Amino acid sequence: MTTALFELLREHDLTEISISELCRTAGVHRTTFYGHYGDIFAFAADSFASILDEMSNGGDEPELAAERSPSEDAAEENNPAPDLTDLDHAQLTTRGTDAVRQAFEHVAENRAAYRMMFNTRVDAGFRRELFVRMFHLASLTIAAWRSQGGTSPAIDTPTAAAFIAGGMVGVLEDWANSDDTDIEARTSSVLLLSTAWCAVPDLSDAVK
């Protein structure tokens, strides 16, 4: 159904898409939809944020994540978060670099749909959902850096995580609304600004 939503958003505002049209495009019955979501807005917000969350967790490739059913997502809802504390500095940097790059790639591949989600007057909590997931992942990463002495004890984790999460939402919105295609340059820029949790003197090699 997520793939069907992307297709419809290329031509229609979210407020113009009916559940019947979504289910018809996806080839599923409406009872399947209503078994998991109350309206099109809740589904749209969850679909977009869940896919970005999957990529940030190093899970499915974007194409595979887009084909997941609501029941598959719900079944994994209570899975524990990835344990990053066993990763060294280089591994954390690589993981973070890959997650950011994949997010930019995914948005670029579905730019029209993301523009619609970011710019619609009714975003169904999309930005909030995206912020919450980014905040959670940033908190985990900061904790991992701290366990290895990679961040200053003076850094307040919730404040740093909120700063990073809010920044990523803004960066992704700017990326979606632009025609920029230089993913490597944008990834490098994000990492160079993330000194609170990517405490590496020179990150230029991280995006090569």
PDB file of C-alpha atoms in Angstrom:
ATOM      1  CA  MET A   1       0.000   0.000   0.000  1.00  0.00           C
ATOM      2  CA  THR A   2       2.939   2.321   0.565  1.00  0.00           C
ATOM      3  CA  THR A   3       3.979   1.962  -3.074  1.00  0.00           C
ATOM      4  CA  ALA A   4       0.415   2.800  -4.124  1.00  0.00           C
ATOM      5  CA  LEU A   5       0.459   5.869  -1.887  1.00  0.00           C
ATOM      6  CA  PHE A   6       3.695   7.087  -3.478  1.00  0.00           C
ATOM      7  CA  GLU A   7       2.171   6.696  -6.937  1.00  0.00           C
ATOM      8  CA  LEU A   8      -0.976   8.616  -6.027  1.00  0.00           C
ATOM      9  CA  LEU A   9       0.933  11.418  -4.314  1.00  0.00           C
ATOM     10  CA  ARG A  10       2.769  12.145  -7.542  1.00  0.00           C
ATOM     11  CA  GLU A  11      -0.488  13.474  -8.983  1.00  0.00           C
ATOM     12  CA  HIS A  12      -2.715  14.307  -6.002  1.00  0.00           C
ATOM     13  CA  ASP A  13      -2.592  16.135  -2.697  1.00  0.00           C
ATOM     14  CA  LEU A  14      -2.981  13.871   0.314  1.00  0.00           C
ATOM     15  CA  THR A  15      -6.330  15.498   1.091  1.00  0.00           C
ATOM     16  CA  GLU A  16      -7.608  14.383  -2.333  1.00  0.00           C
ATOM     17  CA  ILE A  17      -6.783  10.674  -1.943  1.00  0.00           C
ATOM     18  CA  SER A  18      -9.591   8.453  -0.711  1.00  0.00           C
ATOM     19  CA  ILE A  19      -9.129   5.142   1.046  1.00  0.00           C
ATOM     20  CA  SER A  20     -11.088   3.464  -1.743  1.00  0.00           C
ATOM     21  CA  GLU A  21      -8.702   4.850  -4.358  1.00  0.00           C
ATOM     22  CA  LEU A  22      -5.658   3.838  -2.314  1.00  0.00           C
ATOM     23  CA  CYS A  23      -6.913   0.284  -1.825  1.00  0.00           C
ATOM     24  CA  ARG A  24      -7.935  -0.035  -5.471  1.00  0.00           C
ATOM     25  CA  THR A  25      -4.478   1.097  -6.599  1.00  0.00           C
ATOM     26  CA  ALA A  26      -2.796  -1.255  -4.118  1.00  0.00           C
ATOM     27  CA  GLY A  27      -5.072  -4.171  -4.982  1.00  0.00           C
ATOM     28  CA  VAL A  28      -6.212  -4.750  -1.396  1.00  0.00           C
ATOM     29  CA  HIS A  29      -9.601  -4.708   0.309  1.00  0.00           C
ATOM     30  CA  ARG A  30     -10.632  -1.771   2.461  1.00  0.00           C
ATOM     31  CA  THR A  31     -11.109  -4.068   5.459  1.00  0.00           C
ATOM     32  CA  THR A  32      -7.360  -4.714   5.358  1.00  0.00           C
ATOM     33  CA  PHE A  33      -6.728  -0.990   5.588  1.00  0.00           C
ATOM     34  CA  TYR A  34      -9.222  -0.356   8.380  1.00  0.00           C
ATOM     35  CA  GLY A  35      -7.780  -3.256  10.326  1.00  0.00           C
ATOM     36  CA  HIS A  36      -4.682  -1.152  10.954  1.00  0.00           C
ATOM     37  CA  TYR A  37      -5.474   2.524  10.314  1.00  0.00           C
ATOM     38  CA  GLY A  38      -8.325   4.881  11.046  1.00  0.00           C
ATOM     39  CA  ASP A  39      -7.780   7.212   8.101  1.00  0.00           C
ATOM     40  CA  ILE A  40      -5.546   8.014   5.148  1.00  0.00           C
ATOM     41  CA  PHE A  41      -3.572  10.595   7.117  1.00  0.00           C
ATOM     42  CA  ALA A  42      -2.481   8.167   9.824  1.00  0.00           C
ATOM     43  CA  PHE A  43      -1.417   5.656   7.181  1.00  0.00           C
ATOM     44  CA  ALA A  44       0.529   8.245   5.195  1.00  0.00           C
ATOM     45  CA  ALA A  45       2.419   9.566   8.218  1.00  0.00           C
ATOM     46  CA  ASP A  46       3.241   6.080   9.470  1.00  0.00           C
ATOM     47  CA  SER A  47       4.302   4.847   6.035  1.00  0.00           C
ATOM     48  CA  PHE A  48       6.752   7.649   5.341  1.00  0.00           C
ATOM     49  CA  ALA A  49       8.270   7.757   8.822  1.00  0.00           C
ATOM     50  CA  SER A  50       8.479   3.957   9.092  1.00  0.00           C
ATOM     51  CA  ILE A  51      10.437   3.673   5.861  1.00  0.00           C
ATOM     52  CA  LEU A  52      12.963   6.266   7.007  1.00  0.00           C
ATOM     53  CA  ASP A  53      13.151   4.493  10.360  1.00  0.00           C
ATOM     54  CA  GLU A  54      13.842   1.182   8.617  1.00  0.00           C
ATOM     55  CA  MET A  55      16.703   2.730   6.676  1.00  0.00           C
ATOM     56  CA  SER A  56      18.157   4.407   9.758  1.00  0.00           C
ATOM     57  CA  ASN A  57      18.095   1.076  11.567  1.00  0.00           C
ATOM     58  CA  GLY A  58      20.026  -0.560   8.741  1.00  0.00           C
ATOM     59  CA  GLY A  59      17.036  -2.750   7.960  1.00  0.00           C
ATOM     60  CA  ASP A  60      15.318  -3.408   4.650  1.00  0.00           C
ATOM     61  CA  GLU A  61      16.373  -1.675   1.466  1.00  0.00           C
ATOM     62  CA  PRO A  62      13.941   1.144   0.549  1.00  0.00           C
ATOM     63  CA  GLU A  63      12.238  -0.905  -2.161  1.00  0.00           C
ATOM     64  CA  LEU A  64      11.658  -3.817   0.202  1.00  0.00           C
ATOM     65  CA  ALA A  65      10.502  -1.595   3.034  1.00  0.00           C
ATOM     66  CA  ALA A  66       7.977   0.033   0.715  1.00  0.00           C
ATOM     67  CA  GLU A  67       6.408  -3.352   0.026  1.00  0.00           C
ATOM     68  CA  ARG A  68       5.930  -4.283   3.690  1.00  0.00           C
ATOM     69  CA  SER A  69       2.340  -4.707   4.786  1.00  0.00           C
ATOM     70  CA  PRO A  70       0.878  -2.962   7.857  1.00  0.00           C
ATOM     71  CA  SER A  71       0.689  -6.345   9.614  1.00  0.00           C
ATOM     72  CA  GLU A  72       4.405  -6.941   9.078  1.00  0.00           C
ATOM     73  CA  ASP A  73       5.213  -3.533  10.495  1.00  0.00           C
ATOM     74  CA  ALA A  74       2.906  -4.072  13.460  1.00  0.00           C
ATOM     75  CA  ALA A  75       4.468  -7.456  14.199  1.00  0.00           C
ATOM     76  CA  GLU A  76       7.873  -5.823  14.605  1.00  0.00           C
ATOM     77  CA  GLU A  77       6.638  -2.824  16.546  1.00  0.00           C
ATOM     78  CA  ASN A  78       7.953  -4.113  19.873  1.00  0.00           C
ATOM     79  CA  ASN A  79      11.322  -5.333  18.624  1.00  0.00           C
ATOM     80  CA  PRO A  80      14.224  -3.986  20.681  1.00  0.00           C
ATOM     81  CA  ALA A  81      16.209  -1.089  19.241  1.00  0.00           C
ATOM     82  CA  PRO A  82      19.598  -1.897  17.715  1.00  0.00           C
ATOM     83  CA  ASP A  83      22.421  -2.089  20.263  1.00  0.00           C
ATOM     84  CA  LEU A  84      25.049   0.392  19.140  1.00  0.00           C
ATOM     85  CA  THR A  85      27.203   0.227  22.260  1.00  0.00           C
ATOM     86  CA  ASP A  86      29.355  -2.594  20.864  1.00  0.00           C
ATOM     87  CA  LEU A  87      30.366  -0.569  17.800  1.00  0.00           C
ATOM     88  CA  ASP A  88      33.656   1.318  17.724  1.00  0.00           C
ATOM     89  CA  HIS A  89      34.076   4.893  16.442  1.00  0.00           C
ATOM     90  CA  ALA A  90      34.703   3.847  12.842  1.00  0.00           C
ATOM     91  CA  GLN A  91      31.691   1.512  12.808  1.00  0.00           C
ATOM     92  CA  LEU A  92      29.426   4.175  14.303  1.00  0.00           C
ATOM     93  CA  THR A  93      30.572   6.683  11.703  1.00  0.00           C
ATOM     94  CA  THR A  94      30.006   4.192   8.885  1.00  0.00           C
ATOM     95  CA  ARG A  95      26.558   3.292  10.180  1.00  0.00           C
ATOM     96  CA  GLY A  96      25.575   6.937  10.536  1.00  0.00           C
ATOM     97  CA  THR A  97      26.936   7.804   7.100  1.00  0.00           C
ATOM     98  CA  ASP A  98      25.037   4.951   5.454  1.00  0.00           C
ATOM     99  CA  ALA A  99      21.780   5.864   7.219  1.00  0.00           C
ATOM    100  CA  VAL A 100      21.975   9.517   6.157  1.00  0.00           C
ATOM    101  CA  ARG A 101      22.948   8.631   2.585  1.00  0.00           C
ATOM    102  CA  GLN A 102      20.099   6.105   2.277  1.00  0.00           C
ATOM    103  CA  ALA A 103      17.612   8.677   3.564  1.00  0.00           C
ATOM    104  CA  PHE A 104      18.709  11.188   0.909  1.00  0.00           C
ATOM    105  CA  GLU A 105      18.617   8.492  -1.789  1.00  0.00           C
ATOM    106  CA  HIS A 106      15.132   7.425  -0.787  1.00  0.00           C
ATOM    107  CA  VAL A 107      13.754  10.961  -0.728  1.00  0.00           C
ATOM    108  CA  ALA A 108      15.385  11.691  -4.100  1.00  0.00           C
ATOM    109  CA  GLU A 109      13.781   8.591  -5.620  1.00  0.00           C
ATOM    110  CA  ASN A 110      10.355   9.672  -4.321  1.00  0.00           C
ATOM    111  CA  ARG A 111      10.864  13.434  -4.431  1.00  0.00           C
ATOM    112  CA  ALA A 112       7.415  14.332  -5.765  1.00  0.00           C
ATOM    113  CA  ALA A 113       5.710  12.358  -3.018  1.00  0.00           C
ATOM    114  CA  TYR A 114       7.861  13.827  -0.277  1.00  0.00           C
ATOM    115  CA  ARG A 115       7.319  17.346  -1.559  1.00  0.00           C
ATOM    116  CA  MET A 116       3.616  16.718  -1.261  1.00  0.00           C
ATOM    117  CA  MET A 117       3.920  15.394   2.296  1.00  0.00           C
ATOM    118  CA  PHE A 118       6.129  18.241   3.471  1.00  0.00           C
ATOM    119  CA  ASN A 119       4.055  20.947   1.779  1.00  0.00           C
ATOM    120  CA  THR A 120       0.487  19.746   2.317  1.00  0.00           C
ATOM    121  CA  ARG A 121      -1.532  21.818   4.764  1.00  0.00           C
ATOM    122  CA  VAL A 122      -2.646  18.627   6.501  1.00  0.00           C
ATOM    123  CA  ASP A 123       0.466  16.564   7.197  1.00  0.00           C
ATOM    124  CA  ALA A 124      -1.262  14.081   9.547  1.00  0.00           C
ATOM    125  CA  GLY A 125       1.518  14.448  12.074  1.00  0.00           C
ATOM    126  CA  PHE A 126       4.126  13.460   9.481  1.00  0.00           C
ATOM    127  CA  ARG A 127       6.767  15.893  10.745  1.00  0.00           C
ATOM    128  CA  ARG A 128       6.091  14.889  14.341  1.00  0.00           C
ATOM    129  CA  GLU A 129       6.385  11.177  13.534  1.00  0.00           C
ATOM    130  CA  LEU A 130       9.613  11.782  11.644  1.00  0.00           C
ATOM    131  CA  PHE A 131      11.011  13.928  14.459  1.00  0.00           C
ATOM    132  CA  VAL A 132      10.205  11.323  17.133  1.00  0.00           C
ATOM    133  CA  ARG A 133      11.948   8.546  15.208  1.00  0.00           C
ATOM    134  CA  MET A 134      14.999  10.688  14.448  1.00  0.00           C
ATOM    135  CA  PHE A 135      15.118  11.747  18.106  1.00  0.00           C
ATOM    136  CA  HIS A 136      15.128   8.116  19.234  1.00  0.00           C
ATOM    137  CA  LEU A 137      17.923   7.137  16.857  1.00  0.00           C
ATOM    138  CA  ALA A 138      19.974  10.210  17.764  1.00  0.00           C
ATOM    139  CA  SER A 139      19.609   9.373  21.462  1.00  0.00           C
ATOM    140  CA  LEU A 140      20.886   5.836  20.870  1.00  0.00           C
ATOM    141  CA  THR A 141      23.859   7.094  18.888  1.00  0.00           C
ATOM    142  CA  ILE A 142      24.793   9.722  21.468  1.00  0.00           C
ATOM    143  CA  ALA A 143      24.630   7.064  24.188  1.00  0.00           C
ATOM    144  CA  ALA A 144      26.937   4.833  22.153  1.00  0.00           C
ATOM    145  CA  TRP A 145      29.455   7.647  21.663  1.00  0.00           C
ATOM    146  CA  ARG A 146      29.276   8.488  25.366  1.00  0.00           C
ATOM    147  CA  SER A 147      29.967   4.883  26.383  1.00  0.00           C
ATOM    148  CA  GLN A 148      33.277   5.162  24.523  1.00  0.00           C
ATOM    149  CA  GLY A 149      34.148   8.626  25.778  1.00  0.00           C
ATOM    150  CA  GLY A 150      33.359  10.114  22.389  1.00  0.00           C
ATOM    151  CA  THR A 151      31.182  12.989  23.648  1.00  0.00           C
ATOM    152  CA  SER A 152      31.607  15.536  26.401  1.00  0.00           C
ATOM    153  CA  PRO A 153      29.868  14.677  29.704  1.00  0.00           C
ATOM    154  CA  ALA A 154      28.517  18.231  29.616  1.00  0.00           C
ATOM    155  CA  ILE A 155      26.328  17.412  26.603  1.00  0.00           C
ATOM    156  CA  ASP A 156      22.708  16.877  27.613  1.00  0.00           C
ATOM    157  CA  THR A 157      21.440  13.892  25.619  1.00  0.00           C
ATOM    158  CA  PRO A 158      17.783  15.008  25.189  1.00  0.00           C
ATOM    159  CA  THR A 159      18.877  18.490  24.095  1.00  0.00           C
ATOM    160  CA  ALA A 160      21.468  17.162  21.644  1.00  0.00           C
ATOM    161  CA  ALA A 161      19.070  14.517  20.288  1.00  0.00           C
ATOM    162  CA  ALA A 162      16.314  17.111  19.776  1.00  0.00           C
ATOM    163  CA  PHE A 163      18.772  19.423  18.006  1.00  0.00           C
ATOM    164  CA  ILE A 164      19.908  16.633  15.670  1.00  0.00           C
ATOM    165  CA  ALA A 165      16.380  15.333  15.021  1.00  0.00           C
ATOM    166  CA  GLY A 166      14.974  18.776  14.270  1.00  0.00           C
ATOM    167  CA  GLY A 167      17.904  19.501  11.996  1.00  0.00           C
ATOM    168  CA  MET A 168      17.457  16.264  10.055  1.00  0.00           C
ATOM    169  CA  VAL A 169      13.757  16.926   9.492  1.00  0.00           C
ATOM    170  CA  GLY A 170      14.640  20.379   8.161  1.00  0.00           C
ATOM    171  CA  VAL A 171      17.451  19.057   5.970  1.00  0.00           C
ATOM    172  CA  LEU A 172      15.203  16.362   4.481  1.00  0.00           C
ATOM    173  CA  GLU A 173      12.487  18.927   3.766  1.00  0.00           C
ATOM    174  CA  ASP A 174      14.994  21.227   2.053  1.00  0.00           C
ATOM    175  CA  TRP A 175      16.359  18.267   0.071  1.00  0.00           C
ATOM    176  CA  ALA A 176      12.873  17.190  -0.999  1.00  0.00           C
ATOM    177  CA  ASN A 177      11.971  20.688  -2.179  1.00  0.00           C
ATOM    178  CA  SER A 178      15.218  21.176  -4.089  1.00  0.00           C
ATOM    179  CA  ASP A 179      16.417  19.765  -7.397  1.00  0.00           C
ATOM    180  CA  ASP A 180      19.804  18.892  -5.910  1.00  0.00           C
ATOM    181  CA  THR A 181      21.096  15.430  -6.825  1.00  0.00           C
ATOM    182  CA  ASP A 182      24.516  15.487  -5.117  1.00  0.00           C
ATOM    183  CA  ILE A 183      23.810  12.962  -2.373  1.00  0.00           C
ATOM    184  CA  GLU A 184      27.441  12.582  -1.337  1.00  0.00           C
ATOM    185  CA  ALA A 185      27.922  16.323  -0.819  1.00  0.00           C
ATOM    186  CA  ARG A 186      24.717  16.627   1.205  1.00  0.00           C
ATOM    187  CA  THR A 187      25.637  13.587   3.311  1.00  0.00           C
ATOM    188  CA  SER A 188      29.068  15.042   4.005  1.00  0.00           C
ATOM    189  CA  SER A 189      27.534  18.362   5.055  1.00  0.00           C
ATOM    190  CA  VAL A 190      25.222  16.679   7.554  1.00  0.00           C
ATOM    191  CA  LEU A 191      28.015  14.641   9.129  1.00  0.00           C
ATOM    192  CA  LEU A 192      30.340  17.619   9.397  1.00  0.00           C
ATOM    193  CA  LEU A 193      27.633  19.482  11.314  1.00  0.00           C
ATOM    194  CA  SER A 194      26.950  16.579  13.672  1.00  0.00           C
ATOM    195  CA  THR A 195      29.931  17.033  15.968  1.00  0.00           C
ATOM    196  CA  ALA A 196      27.905  16.244  19.077  1.00  0.00           C
ATOM    197  CA  TRP A 197      27.569  12.575  18.180  1.00  0.00           C
ATOM    198  CA  CYS A 198      30.074  12.085  15.349  1.00  0.00           C
ATOM    199  CA  ALA A 199      33.093  13.144  17.385  1.00  0.00           C
ATOM    200  CA  VAL A 200      35.639  12.536  14.644  1.00  0.00           C
ATOM    201  CA  PRO A 201      38.165  15.279  13.754  1.00  0.00           C
ATOM    202  CA  ASP A 202      37.982  14.709   9.977  1.00  0.00           C
ATOM    203  CA  LEU A 203      34.906  13.104   8.415  1.00  0.00           C
ATOM    204  CA  SER A 204      35.930  13.663   4.804  1.00  0.00           C
ATOM    205  CA  ASP A 205      36.882  10.004   4.377  1.00  0.00           C
ATOM    206  CA  ALA A 206      33.601   8.790   5.874  1.00  0.00           C
ATOM    207  CA  VAL A 207      31.576   9.574   2.764  1.00  0.00           C
ATOM    208  CA  LYS A 208      33.983   8.288   0.135  1.00  0.00           C
TER     209      LYS A 208
END
